[in-house]
PDB file as gemmi writes it, atoms N, CA and C in Angstrom:
CRYST1    1.000    1.000    1.000  90.00  90.00  90.00 P 1                      
ATOM      1  N   MET A   1      55.491  85.506   3.217  1.00  0.00           N  
ATOM      2  CA  MET A   1      54.521  85.301   1.814  1.00  0.00           C  
ATOM      3  C   MET A   1      55.600  86.423   0.567  1.00  0.00           C  
ATOM      4  N   TRP A   2      56.237  85.927  -0.272  1.00  0.00           N  
ATOM      5  CA  TRP A   2      56.774  87.083  -1.184  1.00  0.00           C  
ATOM      6  C   TRP A   2      55.684  87.613  -2.065  1.00  0.00           C  
ATOM      7  N   PRO A   3      56.514  89.184  -1.840  1.00  0.00           N  
ATOM      8  CA  PRO A   3      55.413  89.834  -2.836  1.00  0.00           C  
ATOM      9  C   PRO A   3      54.996  89.348  -4.488  1.00  0.00           C  
ATOM     10  N   ARG A   4      55.624  88.632  -5.255  1.00  0.00           N  
ATOM     11  CA  ARG A   4      54.792  88.008  -6.173  1.00  0.00           C  
ATOM     12  C   ARG A   4      54.334  86.866  -6.093  1.00  0.00           C  
ATOM     13  N   ASP A   5      53.825  85.867  -4.658  1.00  0.00           N  
ATOM     14  CA  ASP A   5      53.070  85.351  -4.571  1.00  0.00           C  
ATOM     15  C   ASP A   5      51.704  85.598  -4.176  1.00  0.00           C  
ATOM     16  N   ARG A   6      52.063  87.093  -3.776  1.00  0.00           N  
ATOM     17  CA  ARG A   6      50.491  87.631  -2.937  1.00  0.00           C  
ATOM     18  C   ARG A   6      49.386  88.069  -4.244  1.00  0.00           C  
ATOM     19  N   SER A   7      48.326  87.954  -3.790  1.00  0.00           N  
ATOM     20  CA  SER A   7      46.945  88.619  -4.222  1.00  0.00           C  
ATOM     21  C   SER A   7      46.579  89.984  -4.253  1.00  0.00           C  
ATOM     22  N   SER A   8      45.641  90.435  -5.140  1.00  0.00           N  
ATOM     23  CA  SER A   8      45.655  91.861  -5.050  1.00  0.00           C  
ATOM     24  C   SER A   8      44.964  91.952  -4.022  1.00  0.00           C  
ATOM     25  N   LYS A   9      44.586  91.198  -3.657  1.00  0.00           N  
ATOM     26  CA  LYS A   9      43.329  90.870  -2.182  1.00  0.00           C  
ATOM     27  C   LYS A   9      44.408  91.549  -1.032  1.00  0.00           C  
ATOM     28  N   GLU A  10      45.578  90.372  -1.094  1.00  0.00           N  
ATOM     29  CA  GLU A  10      46.559  90.383   0.353  1.00  0.00           C  
ATOM     30  C   GLU A  10      47.482  91.851   0.237  1.00  0.00           C  
ATOM     31  N   CYS A  11      47.749  91.939  -1.158  1.00  0.00           N  
ATOM     32  CA  CYS A  11      47.984  94.015  -0.998  1.00  0.00           C  
ATOM     33  C   CYS A  11      46.827  94.652  -0.810  1.00  0.00           C  
ATOM     34  N   GLU A  12      45.887  94.586  -0.845  1.00  0.00           N  
ATOM     35  CA  GLU A  12      44.747  95.535  -0.355  1.00  0.00           C  
ATOM     36  C   GLU A  12      44.657  95.503   1.267  1.00  0.00           C  
ATOM     37  N   VAL A  13      45.001  94.185   1.590  1.00  0.00           N  
ATOM     38  CA  VAL A  13      44.657  94.125   3.250  1.00  0.00           C  
ATOM     39  C   VAL A  13      46.437  94.688   3.871  1.00  0.00           C  
ATOM     40  N   LEU A  14      47.330  94.464   2.647  1.00  0.00           N  
ATOM     41  CA  LEU A  14      48.606  94.945   3.312  1.00  0.00           C  
ATOM     42  C   LEU A  14      48.390  96.992   3.199  1.00  0.00           C  
ATOM     43  N   PHE A  15      48.042  97.369   2.570  1.00  0.00           N  
ATOM     44  CA  PHE A  15      47.841  98.583   1.971  1.00  0.00           C  
ATOM     45  C   PHE A  15      47.381  99.014   3.285  1.00  0.00           C  
ATOM     46  N   ASP A  16      45.793  98.592   3.574  1.00  0.00           N  
ATOM     47  CA  ASP A  16      45.138  99.468   4.804  1.00  0.00           C  
ATOM     48  C   ASP A  16      45.420  99.438   5.776  1.00  0.00           C  
ATOM     49  N   SER A  17      46.243  97.813   6.189  1.00  0.00           N  
ATOM     50  CA  SER A  17      47.428  98.222   7.786  1.00  0.00           C  
ATOM     51  C   SER A  17      48.516  99.301   7.657  1.00  0.00           C  
ATOM     52  N   LEU A  18      49.018  99.276   6.447  1.00  0.00           N  
ATOM     53  CA  LEU A  18      50.036 100.496   6.351  1.00  0.00           C  
ATOM     54  C   LEU A  18      49.478 101.663   6.375  1.00  0.00           C  
ATOM     55  N   ARG A  19      48.171 102.149   6.013  1.00  0.00           N  
ATOM     56  CA  ARG A  19      47.764 103.601   6.338  1.00  0.00           C  
ATOM     57  C   ARG A  19      47.233 103.940   7.901  1.00  0.00           C  
ATOM     58  N   LYS A  20      47.279 102.746   8.797  1.00  0.00           N  
ATOM     59  CA  LYS A  20      47.331 103.229  10.046  1.00  0.00           C  
ATOM     60  C   LYS A  20      48.285 103.323  10.783  1.00  0.00           C  
ATOM     61  N   TRP A  21      49.151 103.562  10.447  1.00  0.00           N  
ATOM     62  CA  TRP A  21      50.813 103.679  10.436  1.00  0.00           C  
ATOM     63  C   TRP A  21      50.709 104.959  10.893  1.00  0.00           C  
ATOM     64  N   LYS A  22      50.953 105.547  11.851  1.00  0.00           N  
ATOM     65  CA  LYS A  22      51.084 107.288  12.206  1.00  0.00           C  
ATOM     66  C   LYS A  22      52.396 107.552  11.612  1.00  0.00           C  
ATOM     67  N   SER A  23      53.626 106.939  12.267  1.00  0.00           N  
ATOM     68  CA  SER A  23      54.487 106.767  10.962  1.00  0.00           C  
ATOM     69  C   SER A  23      54.895 107.198   9.560  1.00  0.00           C  
ATOM     70  N   LEU A  24      54.033 106.432   8.909  1.00  0.00           N  
ATOM     71  CA  LEU A  24      53.723 106.361   7.320  1.00  0.00           C  
ATOM     72  C   LEU A  24      52.774 107.581   6.961  1.00  0.00           C  
ATOM     73  N   ASP A  25      52.145 108.406   7.881  1.00  0.00           N  
ATOM     74  CA  ASP A  25      50.854 109.059   7.051  1.00  0.00           C  
ATOM     75  C   ASP A  25      51.167 110.493   6.260  1.00  0.00           C  
ATOM     76  N   ARG A  26      52.984 110.623   6.657  1.00  0.00           N  
ATOM     77  CA  ARG A  26      53.133 111.276   5.621  1.00  0.00           C  
ATOM     78  C   ARG A  26      53.665 111.280   4.412  1.00  0.00           C  
ATOM     79  N   PHE A  27      53.506 109.793   3.865  1.00  0.00           N  
ATOM     80  CA  PHE A  27      53.807 109.211   2.581  1.00  0.00           C  
ATOM     81  C   PHE A  27      52.397 109.432   1.611  1.00  0.00           C  
ATOM     82  N   SER A  28      52.488 109.210   0.600  1.00  0.00           N  
ATOM     83  CA  SER A  28      51.280 109.199  -0.318  1.00  0.00           C  
ATOM     84  C   SER A  28      50.430 107.772  -0.860  1.00  0.00           C  
ATOM     85  N   VAL A  29      49.549 107.818  -0.825  1.00  0.00           N  
ATOM     86  CA  VAL A  29      48.615 106.653  -1.111  1.00  0.00           C  
ATOM     87  C   VAL A  29      49.200 105.924  -1.964  1.00  0.00           C  
ATOM     88  N   GLY A  30      49.456 106.409  -3.380  1.00  0.00           N  
ATOM     89  CA  GLY A  30      50.166 105.606  -4.474  1.00  0.00           C  
ATOM     90  C   GLY A  30      51.777 105.088  -3.706  1.00  0.00           C  
ATOM     91  N   PHE A  31      52.494 105.411  -2.931  1.00  0.00           N  
ATOM     92  CA  PHE A  31      53.781 104.994  -2.422  1.00  0.00           C  
ATOM     93  C   PHE A  31      53.363 104.114  -1.502  1.00  0.00           C  
ATOM     94  N   LEU A  32      52.163 104.085  -1.071  1.00  0.00           N  
ATOM     95  CA  LEU A  32      51.621 103.184   0.541  1.00  0.00           C  
ATOM     96  C   LEU A  32      51.191 102.376  -0.340  1.00  0.00           C  
ATOM     97  N   ARG A  33      50.418 102.072  -1.326  1.00  0.00           N  
ATOM     98  CA  ARG A  33      50.403 100.703  -2.600  1.00  0.00           C  
ATOM     99  C   ARG A  33      51.561 100.419  -2.985  1.00  0.00           C  
ATOM    100  N   ARG A  34      52.290 101.147  -3.408  1.00  0.00           N  
ATOM    101  CA  ARG A  34      53.072 100.161  -4.155  1.00  0.00           C  
ATOM    102  C   ARG A  34      54.335  99.505  -2.829  1.00  0.00           C  
ATOM    103  N   LEU A  35      54.261 100.123  -2.114  1.00  0.00           N  
ATOM    104  CA  LEU A  35      54.937  99.634  -0.774  1.00  0.00           C  
ATOM    105  C   LEU A  35      54.371  98.435  -0.639  1.00  0.00           C  
ATOM    106  N   SER A  36      52.662  97.931  -0.272  1.00  0.00           N  
ATOM    107  CA  SER A  36      52.434  97.014  -0.117  1.00  0.00           C  
ATOM    108  C   SER A  36      52.256  96.159  -1.059  1.00  0.00           C  
ATOM    109  N   ALA A  37      52.740  96.620  -2.195  1.00  0.00           N  
ATOM    110  CA  ALA A  37      53.483  95.166  -3.458  1.00  0.00           C  
ATOM    111  C   ALA A  37      54.348  94.906  -3.393  1.00  0.00           C  
ATOM    112  N   PHE A  38      54.927  95.421  -2.706  1.00  0.00           N  
ATOM    113  CA  PHE A  38      56.909  94.621  -2.722  1.00  0.00           C  
ATOM    114  C   PHE A  38      56.870  94.121  -1.353  1.00  0.00           C  
ATOM    115  N   ALA A  39      56.344  94.973  -0.257  1.00  0.00           N  
ATOM    116  CA  ALA A  39      57.038  94.634   1.155  1.00  0.00           C  
ATOM    117  C   ALA A  39      56.397  93.190   1.243  1.00  0.00           C  
ATOM    118  N   TYR A  40      57.560  92.778   2.287  1.00  0.00           N  
ATOM    119  CA  TYR A  40      57.104  91.294   3.073  1.00  0.00           C  
ATOM    120  C   TYR A  40      57.782  91.335   4.412  1.00  0.00           C  
ATOM    121  N   LEU A  41      57.212  90.577   4.862  1.00  0.00           N  
ATOM    122  CA  LEU A  41      57.825  90.059   6.627  1.00  0.00           C  
ATOM    123  C   LEU A  41      58.786  89.522   6.429  1.00  0.00           C  
ATOM    124  N   GLU A  42      59.968  90.096   7.074  1.00  0.00           N  
ATOM    125  CA  GLU A  42      60.954  89.657   8.122  1.00  0.00           C  
ATOM    126  C   GLU A  42      61.179  89.204   9.229  1.00  0.00           C  
ATOM    127  N   GLU A  43      61.067  87.604   9.895  1.00  0.00           N  
ATOM    128  CA  GLU A  43      61.368  88.135  11.342  1.00  0.00           C  
ATOM    129  C   GLU A  43      63.082  87.633  11.434  1.00  0.00           C  
ATOM    130  N   LEU A  44      63.051  88.462  12.356  1.00  0.00           N  
ATOM    131  CA  LEU A  44      64.912  88.571  12.544  1.00  0.00           C  
ATOM    132  C   LEU A  44      65.260  87.747  13.698  1.00  0.00           C  
ATOM    133  N   GLY A  45      66.286  87.261  14.416  1.00  0.00           N  
ATOM    134  CA  GLY A  45      66.417  86.897  15.703  1.00  0.00           C  
ATOM    135  C   GLY A  45      68.047  88.059  16.470  1.00  0.00           C  
ATOM    136  N   ASP A  46      67.630  88.078  17.530  1.00  0.00           N  
ATOM    137  CA  ASP A  46      68.148  88.795  18.416  1.00  0.00           C  
ATOM    138  C   ASP A  46      69.419  88.636  17.976  1.00  0.00           C  
ATOM    139  N   GLY A  47      70.724  90.221  18.177  1.00  0.00           N  
ATOM    140  CA  GLY A  47      71.920  89.908  17.008  1.00  0.00           C  
ATOM    141  C   GLY A  47      72.004  89.854  15.405  1.00  0.00           C  
ATOM    142  N   VAL A  48      70.915  90.175  15.430  1.00  0.00           N  
ATOM    143  CA  VAL A  48      71.183  90.276  13.455  1.00  0.00           C  
ATOM    144  C   VAL A  48      71.632  91.338  13.504  1.00  0.00           C  
ATOM    145  N   THR A  49      72.971  91.038  12.332  1.00  0.00           N  
ATOM    146  CA  THR A  49      73.006  93.214  11.856  1.00  0.00           C  
ATOM    147  C   THR A  49      72.615  93.255  10.504  1.00  0.00           C  
ATOM    148  N   LEU A  50      71.459  94.198  10.129  1.00  0.00           N  
ATOM    149  CA  LEU A  50      70.927  94.407   9.091  1.00  0.00           C  
ATOM    150  C   LEU A  50      72.292  95.341   8.209  1.00  0.00           C  
ATOM    151  N   TYR A  51      73.235  96.267   8.915  1.00  0.00           N  
ATOM    152  CA  TYR A  51      73.766  96.629   7.673  1.00  0.00           C  
ATOM    153  C   TYR A  51      75.296  97.071   8.204  1.00  0.00           C  
ATOM    154  N   ARG A  52      76.183  97.112   8.063  1.00  0.00           N  
ATOM    155  CA  ARG A  52      77.734  97.263   8.439  1.00  0.00           C  
ATOM    156  C   ARG A  52      77.826  98.933   7.956  1.00  0.00           C  
ATOM    157  N   LYS A  53      78.694  99.725   8.583  1.00  0.00           N  
ATOM    158  CA  LYS A  53      79.427 100.341   7.919  1.00  0.00           C  
ATOM    159  C   LYS A  53      80.032 100.429   6.547  1.00  0.00           C  
ATOM    160  N   GLY A  54      79.432 101.571   5.595  1.00  0.00           N  
ATOM    161  CA  GLY A  54      80.133 101.377   4.493  1.00  0.00           C  
ATOM    162  C   GLY A  54      79.460 100.371   3.403  1.00  0.00           C  
ATOM    163  N   ASP A  55      78.173  99.771   4.260  1.00  0.00           N  
ATOM    164  CA  ASP A  55      77.342  98.775   2.944  1.00  0.00           C  
ATOM    165  C   ASP A  55      76.366  99.834   2.371  1.00  0.00           C  
ATOM    166  N   ARG A  56      75.984  99.408   1.027  1.00  0.00           N  
ATOM    167  CA  ARG A  56      75.086 100.591   0.721  1.00  0.00           C  
ATOM    168  C   ARG A  56      73.933  99.551   0.959  1.00  0.00           C  
ATOM    169  N   GLY A  57      72.710 100.519   1.078  1.00  0.00           N  
ATOM    170  CA  GLY A  57      71.097 100.119   1.945  1.00  0.00           C  
ATOM    171  C   GLY A  57      70.673  99.712   0.894  1.00  0.00           C  
ATOM    172  N   THR A  58      70.162  98.761   0.558  1.00  0.00           N  
ATOM    173  CA  THR A  58      69.324  98.398  -0.601  1.00  0.00           C  
ATOM    174  C   THR A  58      67.782  97.980  -0.127  1.00  0.00           C  
ATOM    175  N   SER A  59      67.652  98.359   1.448  1.00  0.00           N  
ATOM    176  CA  SER A  59      66.222  97.107   2.002  1.00  0.00           C  
ATOM    177  C   SER A  59      66.112  98.749   2.588  1.00  0.00           C  
ATOM    178  N   TRP A  60      64.583  98.491   2.874  1.00  0.00           N  
ATOM    179  CA  TRP A  60      64.055  99.832   3.816  1.00  0.00           C  
ATOM    180  C   TRP A  60      63.581  98.689   4.556  1.00  0.00           C  
ATOM    181  N   TYR A  61      63.253  98.871   6.368  1.00  0.00           N  
ATOM    182  CA  TYR A  61      62.662  98.139   7.271  1.00  0.00           C  
ATOM    183  C   TYR A  61      62.091  99.271   7.698  1.00  0.00           C  
ATOM    184  N   LEU A  62      60.801  98.579   8.234  1.00  0.00           N  
ATOM    185  CA  LEU A  62      60.105  99.243   9.166  1.00  0.00           C  
ATOM    186  C   LEU A  62      59.506  97.617  10.619  1.00  0.00           C  
ATOM    187  N   ILE A  63      60.508  98.300  11.494  1.00  0.00           N  
ATOM    188  CA  ILE A  63      59.900  97.631  12.596  1.00  0.00           C  
ATOM    189  C   ILE A  63      58.353  97.418  13.129  1.00  0.00           C  
ATOM    190  N   LEU A  64      58.436  96.405  13.564  1.00  0.00           N  
ATOM    191  CA  LEU A  64      56.941  95.802  13.833  1.00  0.00           C  
ATOM    192  C   LEU A  64      56.841  95.832  15.487  1.00  0.00           C  
ATOM    193  N   SER A  65      57.758  95.165  15.879  1.00  0.00           N  
ATOM    194  CA  SER A  65      58.459  94.761  17.123  1.00  0.00           C  
ATOM    195  C   SER A  65      59.434  94.825  18.225  1.00  0.00           C  
ATOM    196  N   GLY A  66      60.070  94.852  18.483  1.00  0.00           N  
ATOM    197  CA  GLY A  66      61.365  94.759  19.475  1.00  0.00           C  
ATOM    198  C   GLY A  66      62.248  96.330  19.660  1.00  0.00           C  
ATOM    199  N   GLU A  67      63.290  96.139  19.198  1.00  0.00           N  
ATOM    200  CA  GLU A  67      63.989  97.203  19.359  1.00  0.00           C  
ATOM    201  C   GLU A  67      65.224  96.662  18.526  1.00  0.00           C  
ATOM    202  N   ILE A  68      66.122  98.124  17.888  1.00  0.00           N  
ATOM    203  CA  ILE A  68      66.747  98.013  16.920  1.00  0.00           C  
ATOM    204  C   ILE A  68      67.719  99.131  17.807  1.00  0.00           C  
ATOM    205  N   ALA A  69      69.799  98.938  17.515  1.00  0.00           N  
ATOM    206  CA  ALA A  69      70.727  99.738  18.003  1.00  0.00           C  
ATOM    207  C   ALA A  69      71.593  99.817  16.798  1.00  0.00           C  
ATOM    208  N   ALA A  70      71.681 101.410  16.921  1.00  0.00           N  
ATOM    209  CA  ALA A  70      72.867 101.683  15.741  1.00  0.00           C  
ATOM    210  C   ALA A  70      74.311 101.877  16.732  1.00  0.00           C  
ATOM    211  N   ILE A  71      74.955 100.781  16.262  1.00  0.00           N  
ATOM    212  CA  ILE A  71      76.391 100.587  17.199  1.00  0.00           C  
ATOM    213  C   ILE A  71      77.524 101.449  16.299  1.00  0.00           C  
ATOM    214  N   PRO A  72      78.007 102.254  16.834  1.00  0.00           N  
ATOM    215  CA  PRO A  72      79.179 102.895  15.896  1.00  0.00           C  
ATOM    216  C   PRO A  72      80.251 101.371  16.064  1.00  0.00           C  
ATOM    217  N   TYR A  73      81.232 101.814  14.797  1.00  0.00           N  
ATOM    218  CA  TYR A  73      82.086 100.926  15.301  1.00  0.00           C  
ATOM    219  C   TYR A  73      83.630 101.631  14.420  1.00  0.00           C  
ATOM    220  N   ARG A  74      85.064 101.603  15.078  1.00  0.00           N  
ATOM    221  CA  ARG A  74      86.048 102.073  14.875  1.00  0.00           C  
ATOM    222  C   ARG A  74      86.446 101.306  13.120  1.00  0.00           C  
ATOM    223  N   ASP A  75      86.486 100.741  13.077  1.00  0.00           N  
ATOM    224  CA  ASP A  75      86.806 100.144  11.381  1.00  0.00           C  
ATOM    225  C   ASP A  75      84.862  98.400  11.089  1.00  0.00           C  
ATOM    226  N   GLN A  76      85.266  98.191   9.719  1.00  0.00           N  
ATOM    227  CA  GLN A  76      83.890  97.154   9.819  1.00  0.00           C  
ATOM    228  C   GLN A  76      84.027  96.111  10.696  1.00  0.00           C  
ATOM    229  N   ASN A  77      85.034  95.567  11.802  1.00  0.00           N  
ATOM    230  CA  ASN A  77      84.992  94.315  12.269  1.00  0.00           C  
ATOM    231  C   ASN A  77      85.240  94.681  14.039  1.00  0.00           C  
ATOM    232  N   GLU A  78      85.429  95.950  14.282  1.00  0.00           N  
ATOM    233  CA  GLU A  78      85.870  96.363  16.048  1.00  0.00           C  
ATOM    234  C   GLU A  78      85.013  97.063  16.457  1.00  0.00           C  
ATOM    235  N   ALA A  79      84.036  96.703  17.685  1.00  0.00           N  
ATOM    236  CA  ALA A  79      83.517  97.415  17.936  1.00  0.00           C  
ATOM    237  C   ALA A  79      84.083  98.088  18.820  1.00  0.00           C  
ATOM    238  N   VAL A  80      83.387  99.679  18.935  1.00  0.00           N  
ATOM    239  CA  VAL A  80      83.739 100.392  19.688  1.00  0.00           C  
ATOM    240  C   VAL A  80      82.797 100.278  21.397  1.00  0.00           C  
ATOM    241  N   SER A  81      83.526  99.912  22.314  1.00  0.00           N  
ATOM    242  CA  SER A  81      82.916  99.955  23.717  1.00  0.00           C  
ATOM    243  C   SER A  81      82.555 101.051  24.494  1.00  0.00           C  
TER     244      SER A  81                                                      
END                                                                             
């Protein structure tokens, strides 16, 4: 569900969920409220690239399940083995 389609009750449920995450306990209540208003769930398959070297990061990801790898590259197209 996109944030613009979320009700205030749904934002509150998401906020309550975010407050339970130990890794987020250093963030203020205000930040978590704003995050709950703008965040959305995105399911990604295996091998999806989130960022490439030199990309400007415009998103912040919270990994709920699975794993992520940071793979160094010689340039933007050639992987280091």
